[in-house]
Coordinates of C-alpha atoms and ligand atoms in Angstrom, one line a residue:
X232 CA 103.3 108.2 118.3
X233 CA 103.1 106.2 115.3
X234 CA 104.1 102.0 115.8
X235 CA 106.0 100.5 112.9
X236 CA 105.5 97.4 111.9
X237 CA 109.1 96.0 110.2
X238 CA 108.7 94.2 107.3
X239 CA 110.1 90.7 108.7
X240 CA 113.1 90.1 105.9
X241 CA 113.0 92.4 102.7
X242 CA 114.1 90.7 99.3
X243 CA 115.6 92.2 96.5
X244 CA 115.4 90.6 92.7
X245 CA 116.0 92.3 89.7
X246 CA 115.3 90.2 86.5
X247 CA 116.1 91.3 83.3
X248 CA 115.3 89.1 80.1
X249 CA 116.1 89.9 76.7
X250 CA 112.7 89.7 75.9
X251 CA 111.9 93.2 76.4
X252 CA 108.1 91.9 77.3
X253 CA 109.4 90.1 80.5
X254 CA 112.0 92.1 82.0
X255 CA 111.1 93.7 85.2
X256 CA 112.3 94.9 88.3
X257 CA 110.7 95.1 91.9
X258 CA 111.6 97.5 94.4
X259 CA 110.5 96.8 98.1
X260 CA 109.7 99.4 100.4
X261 CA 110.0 98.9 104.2
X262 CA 108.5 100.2 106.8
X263 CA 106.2 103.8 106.2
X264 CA 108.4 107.4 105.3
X265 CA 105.6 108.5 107.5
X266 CA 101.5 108.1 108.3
X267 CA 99.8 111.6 107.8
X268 CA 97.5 113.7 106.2
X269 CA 99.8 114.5 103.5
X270 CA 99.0 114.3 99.7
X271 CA 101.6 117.0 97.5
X272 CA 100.0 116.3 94.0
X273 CA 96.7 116.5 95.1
X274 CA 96.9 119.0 98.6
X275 CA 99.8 120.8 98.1
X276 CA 100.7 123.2 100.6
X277 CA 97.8 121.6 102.9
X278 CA 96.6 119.0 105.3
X279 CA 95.1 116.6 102.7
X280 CA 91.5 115.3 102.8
X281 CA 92.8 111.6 104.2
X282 CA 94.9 110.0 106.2
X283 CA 98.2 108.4 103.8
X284 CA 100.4 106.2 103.9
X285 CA 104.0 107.3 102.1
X286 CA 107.0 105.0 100.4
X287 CA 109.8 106.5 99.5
X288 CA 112.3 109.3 99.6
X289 CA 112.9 111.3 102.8
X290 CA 112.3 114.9 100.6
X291 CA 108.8 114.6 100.1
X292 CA 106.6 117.4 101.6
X293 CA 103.3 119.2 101.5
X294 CA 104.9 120.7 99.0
X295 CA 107.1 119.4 96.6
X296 CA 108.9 119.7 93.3
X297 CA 111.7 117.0 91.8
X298 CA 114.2 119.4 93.1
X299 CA 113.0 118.7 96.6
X300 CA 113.1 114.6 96.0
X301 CA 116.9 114.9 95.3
X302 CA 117.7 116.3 98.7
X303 CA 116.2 113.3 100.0
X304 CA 118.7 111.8 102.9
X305 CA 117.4 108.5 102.7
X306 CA 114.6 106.4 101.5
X307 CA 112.1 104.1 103.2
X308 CA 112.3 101.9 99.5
X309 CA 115.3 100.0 98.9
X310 CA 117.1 101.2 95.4
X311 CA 119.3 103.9 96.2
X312 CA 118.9 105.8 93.3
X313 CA 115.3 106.0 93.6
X314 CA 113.9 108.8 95.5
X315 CA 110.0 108.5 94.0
X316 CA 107.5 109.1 96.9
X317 CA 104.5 106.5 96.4
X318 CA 101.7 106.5 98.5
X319 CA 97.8 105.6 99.1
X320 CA 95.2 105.4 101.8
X321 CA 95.7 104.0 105.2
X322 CA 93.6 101.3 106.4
X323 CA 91.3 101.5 109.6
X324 CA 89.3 98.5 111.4
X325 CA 85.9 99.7 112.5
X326 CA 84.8 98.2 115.7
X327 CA 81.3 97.2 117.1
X328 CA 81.0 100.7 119.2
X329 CA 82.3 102.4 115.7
X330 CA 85.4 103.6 117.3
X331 CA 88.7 103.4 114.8
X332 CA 91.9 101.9 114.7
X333 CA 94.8 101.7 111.8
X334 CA 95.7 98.2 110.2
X335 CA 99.5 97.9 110.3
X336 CA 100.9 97.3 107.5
X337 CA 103.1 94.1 107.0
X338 CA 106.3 95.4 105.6
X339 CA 105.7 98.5 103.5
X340 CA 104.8 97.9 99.2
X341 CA 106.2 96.1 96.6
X342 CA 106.8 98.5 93.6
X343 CA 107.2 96.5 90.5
X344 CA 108.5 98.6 87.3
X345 CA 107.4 96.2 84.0
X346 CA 108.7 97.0 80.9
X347 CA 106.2 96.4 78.5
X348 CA 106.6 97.8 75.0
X349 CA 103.3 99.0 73.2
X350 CA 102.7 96.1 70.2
X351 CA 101.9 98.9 67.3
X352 CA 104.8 100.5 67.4
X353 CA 108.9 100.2 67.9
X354 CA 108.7 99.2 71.2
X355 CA 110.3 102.2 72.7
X356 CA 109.6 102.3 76.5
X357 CA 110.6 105.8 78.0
X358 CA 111.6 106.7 81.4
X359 CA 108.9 108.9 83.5
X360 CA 110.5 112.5 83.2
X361 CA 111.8 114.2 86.3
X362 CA 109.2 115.7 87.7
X363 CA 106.5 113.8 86.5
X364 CA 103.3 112.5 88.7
X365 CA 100.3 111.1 88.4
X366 CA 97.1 109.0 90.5
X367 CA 95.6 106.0 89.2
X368 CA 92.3 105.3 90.8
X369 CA 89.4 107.4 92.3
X370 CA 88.2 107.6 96.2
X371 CA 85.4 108.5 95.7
X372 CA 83.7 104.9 94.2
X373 CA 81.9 102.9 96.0
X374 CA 81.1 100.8 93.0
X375 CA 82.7 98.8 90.6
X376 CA 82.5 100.7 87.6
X377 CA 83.9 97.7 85.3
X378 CA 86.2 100.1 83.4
X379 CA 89.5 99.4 82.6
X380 CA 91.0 102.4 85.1
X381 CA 88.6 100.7 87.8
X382 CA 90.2 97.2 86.9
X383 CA 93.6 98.6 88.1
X384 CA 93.3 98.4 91.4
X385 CA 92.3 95.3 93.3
X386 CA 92.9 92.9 96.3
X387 CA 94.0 90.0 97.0
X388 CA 92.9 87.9 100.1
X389 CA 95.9 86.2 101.2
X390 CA 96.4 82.6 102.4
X391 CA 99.8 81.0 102.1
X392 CA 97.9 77.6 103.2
X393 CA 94.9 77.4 100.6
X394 CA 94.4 77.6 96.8
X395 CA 94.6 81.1 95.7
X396 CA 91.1 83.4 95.5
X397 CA 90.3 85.2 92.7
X398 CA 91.4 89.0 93.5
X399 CA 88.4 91.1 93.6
X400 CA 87.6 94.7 93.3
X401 CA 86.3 95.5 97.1
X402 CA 87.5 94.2 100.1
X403 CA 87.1 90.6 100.6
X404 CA 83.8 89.6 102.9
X405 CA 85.5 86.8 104.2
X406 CA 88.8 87.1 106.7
X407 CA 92.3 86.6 105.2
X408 CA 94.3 84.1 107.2
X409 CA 97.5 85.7 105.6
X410 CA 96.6 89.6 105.4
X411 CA 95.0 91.9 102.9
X412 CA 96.6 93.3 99.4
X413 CA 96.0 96.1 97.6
X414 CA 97.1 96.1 94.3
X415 CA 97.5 99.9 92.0
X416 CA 98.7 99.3 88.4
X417 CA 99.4 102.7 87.1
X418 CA 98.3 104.3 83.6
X419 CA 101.2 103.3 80.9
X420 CA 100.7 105.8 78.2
X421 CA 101.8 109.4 78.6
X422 CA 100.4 112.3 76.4
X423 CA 104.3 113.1 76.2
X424 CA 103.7 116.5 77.2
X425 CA 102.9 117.1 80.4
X426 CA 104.1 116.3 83.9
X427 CA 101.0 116.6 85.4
X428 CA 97.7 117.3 84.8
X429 CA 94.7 119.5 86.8
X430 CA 92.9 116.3 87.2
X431 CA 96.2 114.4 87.8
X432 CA 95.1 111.9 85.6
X433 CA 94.5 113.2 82.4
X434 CA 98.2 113.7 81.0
X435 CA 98.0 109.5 81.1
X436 CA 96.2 107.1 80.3
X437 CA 95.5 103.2 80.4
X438 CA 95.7 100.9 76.7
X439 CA 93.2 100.4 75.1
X440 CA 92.6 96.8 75.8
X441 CA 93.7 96.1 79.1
X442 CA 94.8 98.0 82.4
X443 CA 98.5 96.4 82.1
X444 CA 99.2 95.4 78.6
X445 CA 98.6 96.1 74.9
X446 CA 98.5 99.1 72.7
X447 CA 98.0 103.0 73.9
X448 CA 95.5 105.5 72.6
X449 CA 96.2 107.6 69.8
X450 CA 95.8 110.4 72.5
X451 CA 98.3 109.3 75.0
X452 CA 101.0 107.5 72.0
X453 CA 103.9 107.6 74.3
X454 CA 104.7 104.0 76.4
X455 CA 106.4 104.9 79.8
X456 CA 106.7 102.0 81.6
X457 CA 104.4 100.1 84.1
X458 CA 104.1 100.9 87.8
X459 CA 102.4 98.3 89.5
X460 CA 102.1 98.8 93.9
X461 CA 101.1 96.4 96.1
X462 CA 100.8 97.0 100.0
X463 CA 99.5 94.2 102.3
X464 CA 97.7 95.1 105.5
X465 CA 97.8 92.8 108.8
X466 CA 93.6 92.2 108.2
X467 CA 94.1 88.7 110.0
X468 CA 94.5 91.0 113.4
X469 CA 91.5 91.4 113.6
X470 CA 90.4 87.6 112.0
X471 CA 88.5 87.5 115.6
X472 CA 86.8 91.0 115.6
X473 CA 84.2 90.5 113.0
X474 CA 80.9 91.1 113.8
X475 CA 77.9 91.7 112.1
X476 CA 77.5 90.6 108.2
X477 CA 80.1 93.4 106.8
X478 CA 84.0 93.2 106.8
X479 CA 84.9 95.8 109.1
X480 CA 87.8 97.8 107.4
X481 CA 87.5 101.0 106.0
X482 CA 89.9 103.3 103.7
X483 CA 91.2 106.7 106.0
X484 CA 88.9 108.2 103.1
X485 CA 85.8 106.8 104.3
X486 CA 85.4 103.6 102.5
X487 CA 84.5 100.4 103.3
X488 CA 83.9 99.1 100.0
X489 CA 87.4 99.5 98.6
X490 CA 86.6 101.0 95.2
X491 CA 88.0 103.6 96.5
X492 CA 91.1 102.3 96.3
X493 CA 93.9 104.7 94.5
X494 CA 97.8 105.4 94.1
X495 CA 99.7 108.7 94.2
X496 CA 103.1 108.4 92.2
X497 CA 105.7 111.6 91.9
X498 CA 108.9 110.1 90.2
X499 CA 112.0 110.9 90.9
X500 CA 114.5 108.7 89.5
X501 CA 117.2 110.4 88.2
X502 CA 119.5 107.7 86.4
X503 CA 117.6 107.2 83.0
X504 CA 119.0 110.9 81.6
X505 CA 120.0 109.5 78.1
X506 CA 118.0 112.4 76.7
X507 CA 115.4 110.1 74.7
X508 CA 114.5 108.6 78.2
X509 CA 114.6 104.8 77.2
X510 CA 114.4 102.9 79.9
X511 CA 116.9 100.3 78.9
X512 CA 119.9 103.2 78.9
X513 CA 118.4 103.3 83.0
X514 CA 121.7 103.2 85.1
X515 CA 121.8 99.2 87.1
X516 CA 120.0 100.2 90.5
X517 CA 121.8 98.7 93.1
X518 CA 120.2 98.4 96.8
X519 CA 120.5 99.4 101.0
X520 CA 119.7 97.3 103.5
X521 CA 116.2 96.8 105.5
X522 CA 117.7 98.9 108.2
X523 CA 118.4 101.8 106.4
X524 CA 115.1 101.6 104.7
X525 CA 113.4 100.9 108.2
X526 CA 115.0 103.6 109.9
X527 CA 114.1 106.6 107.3
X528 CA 111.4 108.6 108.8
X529 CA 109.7 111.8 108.4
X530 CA 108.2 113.1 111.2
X531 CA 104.2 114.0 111.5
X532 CA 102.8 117.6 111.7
X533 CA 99.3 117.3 111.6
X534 CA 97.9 118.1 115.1
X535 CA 95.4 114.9 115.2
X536 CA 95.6 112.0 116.3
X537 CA 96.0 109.2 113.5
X538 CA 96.3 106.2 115.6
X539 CA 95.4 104.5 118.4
X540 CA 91.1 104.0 119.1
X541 CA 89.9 107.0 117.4
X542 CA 86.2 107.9 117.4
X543 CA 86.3 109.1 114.1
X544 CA 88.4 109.1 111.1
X545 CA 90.9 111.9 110.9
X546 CA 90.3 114.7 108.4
X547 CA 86.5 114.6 107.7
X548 CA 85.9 111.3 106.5
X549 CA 82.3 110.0 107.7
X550 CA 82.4 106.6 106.3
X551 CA 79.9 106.4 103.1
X552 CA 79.4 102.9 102.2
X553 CA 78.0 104.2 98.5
X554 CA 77.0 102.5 96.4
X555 CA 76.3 106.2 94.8
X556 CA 79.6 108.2 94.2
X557 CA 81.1 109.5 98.0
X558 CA 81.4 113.3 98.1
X559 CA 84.6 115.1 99.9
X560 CA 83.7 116.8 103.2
X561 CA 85.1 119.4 104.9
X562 CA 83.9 121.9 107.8
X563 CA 83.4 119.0 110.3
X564 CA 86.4 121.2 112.8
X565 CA 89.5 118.8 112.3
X566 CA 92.9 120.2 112.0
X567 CA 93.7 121.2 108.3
X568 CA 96.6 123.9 109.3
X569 CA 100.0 122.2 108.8
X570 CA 101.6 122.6 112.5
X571 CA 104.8 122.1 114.2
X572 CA 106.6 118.8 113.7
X573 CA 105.6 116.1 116.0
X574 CA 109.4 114.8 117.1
X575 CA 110.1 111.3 118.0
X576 CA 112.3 112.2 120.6
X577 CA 111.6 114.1 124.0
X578 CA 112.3 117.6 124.0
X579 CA 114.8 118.0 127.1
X580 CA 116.5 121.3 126.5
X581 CA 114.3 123.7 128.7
X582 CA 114.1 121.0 131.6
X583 CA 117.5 119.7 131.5
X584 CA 119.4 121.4 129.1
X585 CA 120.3 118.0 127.0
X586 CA 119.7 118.1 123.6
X587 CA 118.6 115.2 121.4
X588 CA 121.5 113.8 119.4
X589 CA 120.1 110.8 117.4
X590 CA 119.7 107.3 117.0
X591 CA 122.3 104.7 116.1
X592 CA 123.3 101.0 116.3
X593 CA 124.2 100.0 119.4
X594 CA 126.9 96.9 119.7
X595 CA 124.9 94.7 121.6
X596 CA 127.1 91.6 123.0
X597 CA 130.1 93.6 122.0
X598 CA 131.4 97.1 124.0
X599 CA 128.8 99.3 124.0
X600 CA 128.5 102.9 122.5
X601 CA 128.3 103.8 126.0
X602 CA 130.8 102.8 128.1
X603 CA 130.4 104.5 131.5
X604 CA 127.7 103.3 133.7
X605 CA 124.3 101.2 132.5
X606 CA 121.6 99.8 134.1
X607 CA 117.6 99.1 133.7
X608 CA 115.1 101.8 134.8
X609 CA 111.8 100.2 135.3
X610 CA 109.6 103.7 134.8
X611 CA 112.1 104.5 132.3
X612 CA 112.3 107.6 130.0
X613 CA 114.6 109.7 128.6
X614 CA 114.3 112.0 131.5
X615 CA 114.8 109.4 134.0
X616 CA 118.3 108.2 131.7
X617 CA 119.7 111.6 131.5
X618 CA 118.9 112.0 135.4
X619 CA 120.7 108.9 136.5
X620 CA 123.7 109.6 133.8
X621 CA 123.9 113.2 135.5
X622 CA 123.8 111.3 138.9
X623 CA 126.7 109.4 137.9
X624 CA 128.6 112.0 136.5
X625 CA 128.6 111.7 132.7
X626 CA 127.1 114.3 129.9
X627 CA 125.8 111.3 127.4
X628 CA 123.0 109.2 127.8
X629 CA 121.5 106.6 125.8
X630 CA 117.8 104.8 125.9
X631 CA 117.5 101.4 124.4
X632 CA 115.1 98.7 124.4
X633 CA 112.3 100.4 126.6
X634 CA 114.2 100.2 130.3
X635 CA 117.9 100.3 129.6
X636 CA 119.9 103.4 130.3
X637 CA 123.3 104.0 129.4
X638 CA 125.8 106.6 130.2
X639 CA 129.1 108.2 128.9
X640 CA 131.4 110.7 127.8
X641 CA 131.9 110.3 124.4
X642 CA 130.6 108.2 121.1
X643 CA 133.0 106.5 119.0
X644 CA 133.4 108.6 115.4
X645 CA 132.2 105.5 113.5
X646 CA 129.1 105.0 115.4
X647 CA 128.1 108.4 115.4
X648 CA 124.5 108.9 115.0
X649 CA 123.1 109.3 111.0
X650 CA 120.0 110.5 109.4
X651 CA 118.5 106.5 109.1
X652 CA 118.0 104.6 112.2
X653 CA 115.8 107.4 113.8
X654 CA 113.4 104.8 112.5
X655 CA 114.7 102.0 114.5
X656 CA 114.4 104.1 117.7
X657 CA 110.8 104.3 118.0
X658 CA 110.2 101.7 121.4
X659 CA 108.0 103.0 124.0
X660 CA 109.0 103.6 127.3
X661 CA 108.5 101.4 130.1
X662 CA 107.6 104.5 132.1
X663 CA 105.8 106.2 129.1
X664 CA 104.5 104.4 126.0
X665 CA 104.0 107.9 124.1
X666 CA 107.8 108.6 124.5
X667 CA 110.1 106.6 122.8
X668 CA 113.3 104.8 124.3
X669 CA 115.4 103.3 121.5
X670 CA 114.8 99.9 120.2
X671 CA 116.9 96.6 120.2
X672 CA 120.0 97.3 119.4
X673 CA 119.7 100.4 118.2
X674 CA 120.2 103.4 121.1
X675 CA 118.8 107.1 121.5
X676 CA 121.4 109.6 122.6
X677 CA 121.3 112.9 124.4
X678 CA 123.9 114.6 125.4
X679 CA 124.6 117.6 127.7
X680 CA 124.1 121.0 126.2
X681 CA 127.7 123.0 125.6
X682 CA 126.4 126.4 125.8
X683 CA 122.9 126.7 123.0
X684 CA 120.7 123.7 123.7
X685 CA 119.6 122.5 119.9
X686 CA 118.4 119.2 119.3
X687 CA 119.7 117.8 115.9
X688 CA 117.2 117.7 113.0
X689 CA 116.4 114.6 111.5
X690 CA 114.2 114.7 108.2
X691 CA 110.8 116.5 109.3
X692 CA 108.5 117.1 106.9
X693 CA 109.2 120.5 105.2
X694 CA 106.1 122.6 104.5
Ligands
NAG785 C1 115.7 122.9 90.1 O1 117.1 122.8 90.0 C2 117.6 123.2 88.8 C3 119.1 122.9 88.7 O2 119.7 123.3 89.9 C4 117.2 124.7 88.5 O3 117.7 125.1 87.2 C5 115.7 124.8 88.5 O4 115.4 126.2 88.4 C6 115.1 124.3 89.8 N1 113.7 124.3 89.8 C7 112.9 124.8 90.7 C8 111.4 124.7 90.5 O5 113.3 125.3 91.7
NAG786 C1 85.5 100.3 121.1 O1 85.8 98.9 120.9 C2 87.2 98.6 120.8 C3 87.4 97.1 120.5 O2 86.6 96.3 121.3 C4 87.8 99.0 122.2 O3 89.2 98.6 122.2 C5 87.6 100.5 122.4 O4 88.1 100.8 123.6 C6 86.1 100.8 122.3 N1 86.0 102.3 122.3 C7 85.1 102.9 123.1 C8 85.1 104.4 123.0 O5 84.3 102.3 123.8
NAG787 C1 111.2 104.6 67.6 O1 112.0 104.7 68.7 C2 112.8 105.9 68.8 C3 113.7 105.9 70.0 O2 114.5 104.8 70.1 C4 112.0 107.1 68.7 O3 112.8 108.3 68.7 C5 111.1 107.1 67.5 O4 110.2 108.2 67.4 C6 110.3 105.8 67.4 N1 109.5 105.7 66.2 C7 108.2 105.5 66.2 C8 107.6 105.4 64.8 O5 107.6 105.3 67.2

């Protein structure tokens, strides 16, 4: 079972200036849609190469098209009205005896959209189309190339106490008392054609001058405007684990240089349809809160293991420290066949014939969801709950907050469970740390089968 880290407090800030130049808007993204060998633009259909990490909009799949974003339930970013999917690489510390574990994240990404007009021409900055996608980066460089795609990406090493450092292209040698960054600017100029390209790169490209500014080739004339992602790691975990005279992180992809740094971006804003796409005719995007955002989930279907000490990276990702170009591997017997959803709930229909209802906001210090009889289970797990709630006599039991059990009859229409907290729900068990048991303030519910035993269906990720 994955751990999520919650982004402490989420901010929103939209600026807008007249000056076309400076007006911007961020969009932050809490806690991962999900952690998984998963990559639609460049795998579709597949287990991809590499373990990712995905922002965004709940319809987001192996397989995807726009039309699937728009039947997204929920988002892990905060502006309602987009459902884009962003994602890159997750992050793993390499200890002494080379085993693996993942970084966790601190909060999700940043997704600043910068509207900055091209200087030779009319200043027109167009929406991404519907549909549209693209990568900026490459994993397979383990050098700095000193072009201006390679300048895109970067890292910061972050310390909130200390002047700043200059960001570099690899990962800092040096540990980050505050975390690591990783910074994507996407390619501003669009051929103006094409949604997508076979390289996924080519339809775009970067100005001439610079990675984030100035004029676009004669190739690529159209100016669509600037995605920039950032997603800090929690490197200062390990500040004490160093060892050796290497920093000991390494991209799921193999890479502990961090060249290999790159982005994945499938848009799916739908509120700039003014025909010409200008981005200033973009509806006002207006926001949900961090528990929404936390809560939205998709659920893995991979059949390996992506966290905890692993021996090796999952896929077939030997690392390759470079500094000669990495090459993809496969063959090496890891799972590439998309399997069955891994739930985040405990299947109870065969053994007890409850079915999983959901995961909502319990009213802690007020009168509980629950209201029949409650108490803490110290090996506690959903089985245990629904056993003690059938002891007492009631067909509704609810897990929160690793040992506490609650039982009933019925759940109050307002607090019914939704699509969004699942993510909120994710608490190990006291009894059982790979089964989850609610979270604070937030409740797990099963319920007594009437007749067919079918857990509900939160978002899982559709093949
Ligand atoms: C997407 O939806 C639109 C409108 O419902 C439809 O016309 C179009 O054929 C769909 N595209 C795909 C690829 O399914
Ligand atoms: C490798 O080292 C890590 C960190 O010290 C430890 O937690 C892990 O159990 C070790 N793995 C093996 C296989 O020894
Ligand atoms: C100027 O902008 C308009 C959209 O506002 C566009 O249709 C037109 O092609 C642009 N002209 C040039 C020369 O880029």
């Amino acid at each position: 079972m994955p751990f999520f880290t919650k982004q402490a407090s989420l901010t929103w800030m939209f600026l807008c200036s007249v000056h076309p130049s400076l007006a911007f808007f961020k969009v932050p993204c809490s806690s991962p849609l999900v952690i998984e060998q998963v990559d639609p633009i460049v795998s579709p259909g597949v287990a991809s190469n590499h373990v990712h990490t995905v922002l965004g909009g709940s319809g987001f799949g192996f397989t995807m098209d726009y039309n699937m974003t728009q039947t997204s339930q929920c988002s892990s970013c905060s502006a309602i009205q987009d459902k884009s999917n962003y994602w890159v690489a997750a992050l793993y510390y390499q200890a002494q005896n080379g085993s693996f574990t993942q970084v966790p994240q601190n909060g999700g990404a940043l997704i600043y959209y910068e509207q900055r007009p091209d200087p030779t021409t009319n200043g027109t900055i167009v929406a991404p189309p519907a549909g549209f996608r693209m990568i900026a980066g490459n994993p397979l460089d383990r050098s700095d190339k000193g072009t201006i795609e390679t300048n895109a990406r970067s890292f910061a090493c972050l310390n909130y106490n200390a002047p700043g450092t200059p960001q570099t292209p690899n990962f800092p040698t040096t540990n980050c008392p505050d975390g690591l960054r990783a910074q994507v600017y996407f390619p501003s100029c669009w051929d103006g054609v094409n949604l997508d390209s076979s390289d996924h790169k080519s339809h775009v490209a970067y100005p001439t001058q610079e990675y984030d500014n100035g004029p676009c080739p004669a190739t690529h004339p159209v100016r669509i405007i600037s995605i920039f992602i950032e997603v800090n790691w929690h490197t200062e975990q390990f500040g004490d684990m160093w060892y050796g005279d290497q920093q000991p992180f390494v991209f799921s992809f193999g890479d502990p240089t961090g060249y290999g740094l790159h982005g994945d971006f499938a848009n799916a804003i739908n509120t700039c349809d003014d025909g010409g796409g200008d981005i200033t005719k973009c509806e006002p995007i207006t926001l949900q809160p961090d528990y929404v955002t936390d809560g939205c989930i998709l659920e893995r279907s991979i059949d390996e293991q992506v966290d905890g000490w692993l021996d090796a990276l999952p896929g077939c990702n030997p690392v390759q420290p470079g500094p000669n170009d990495a090459q993809f591997m496969s063959g090496c017997g890891a799972p590439t066949e998309i399997g069955q959803p891994l739930h985040y709930y405990t299947d109870l229909t065969s053994s007890h014939q409850w079915e999983w209802i959901g995961c909502t906001q319990d009213n802690v210090g007020g009168v509980r969801i629950l209201t029949g009889s409650s108490g803490d289970i110290s090996d506690m797990t959903p089985a245990a709950c629904v056993e003690q709630c059938i002891a007492d006599g009631y067909t509704i039991a609810g897990v929160e907050d690793e040992n506490q059990c609650f039982c009933g009859n019925s759940i109050p229409t307002k607090d019914m469970p939704t699509v969004t907290p699942m993510g909120n729900c994710l608490m190990p068990c006291a009894g059982d740390p790979l089964q989850n048991c609610g979270g604070y303030g937030f409740i797990g519910l099963y319920q007594k089968c009437d007749g067919s035993c079918s857990n509900l269906q939160y978002p899982v990720v559709p093949h």
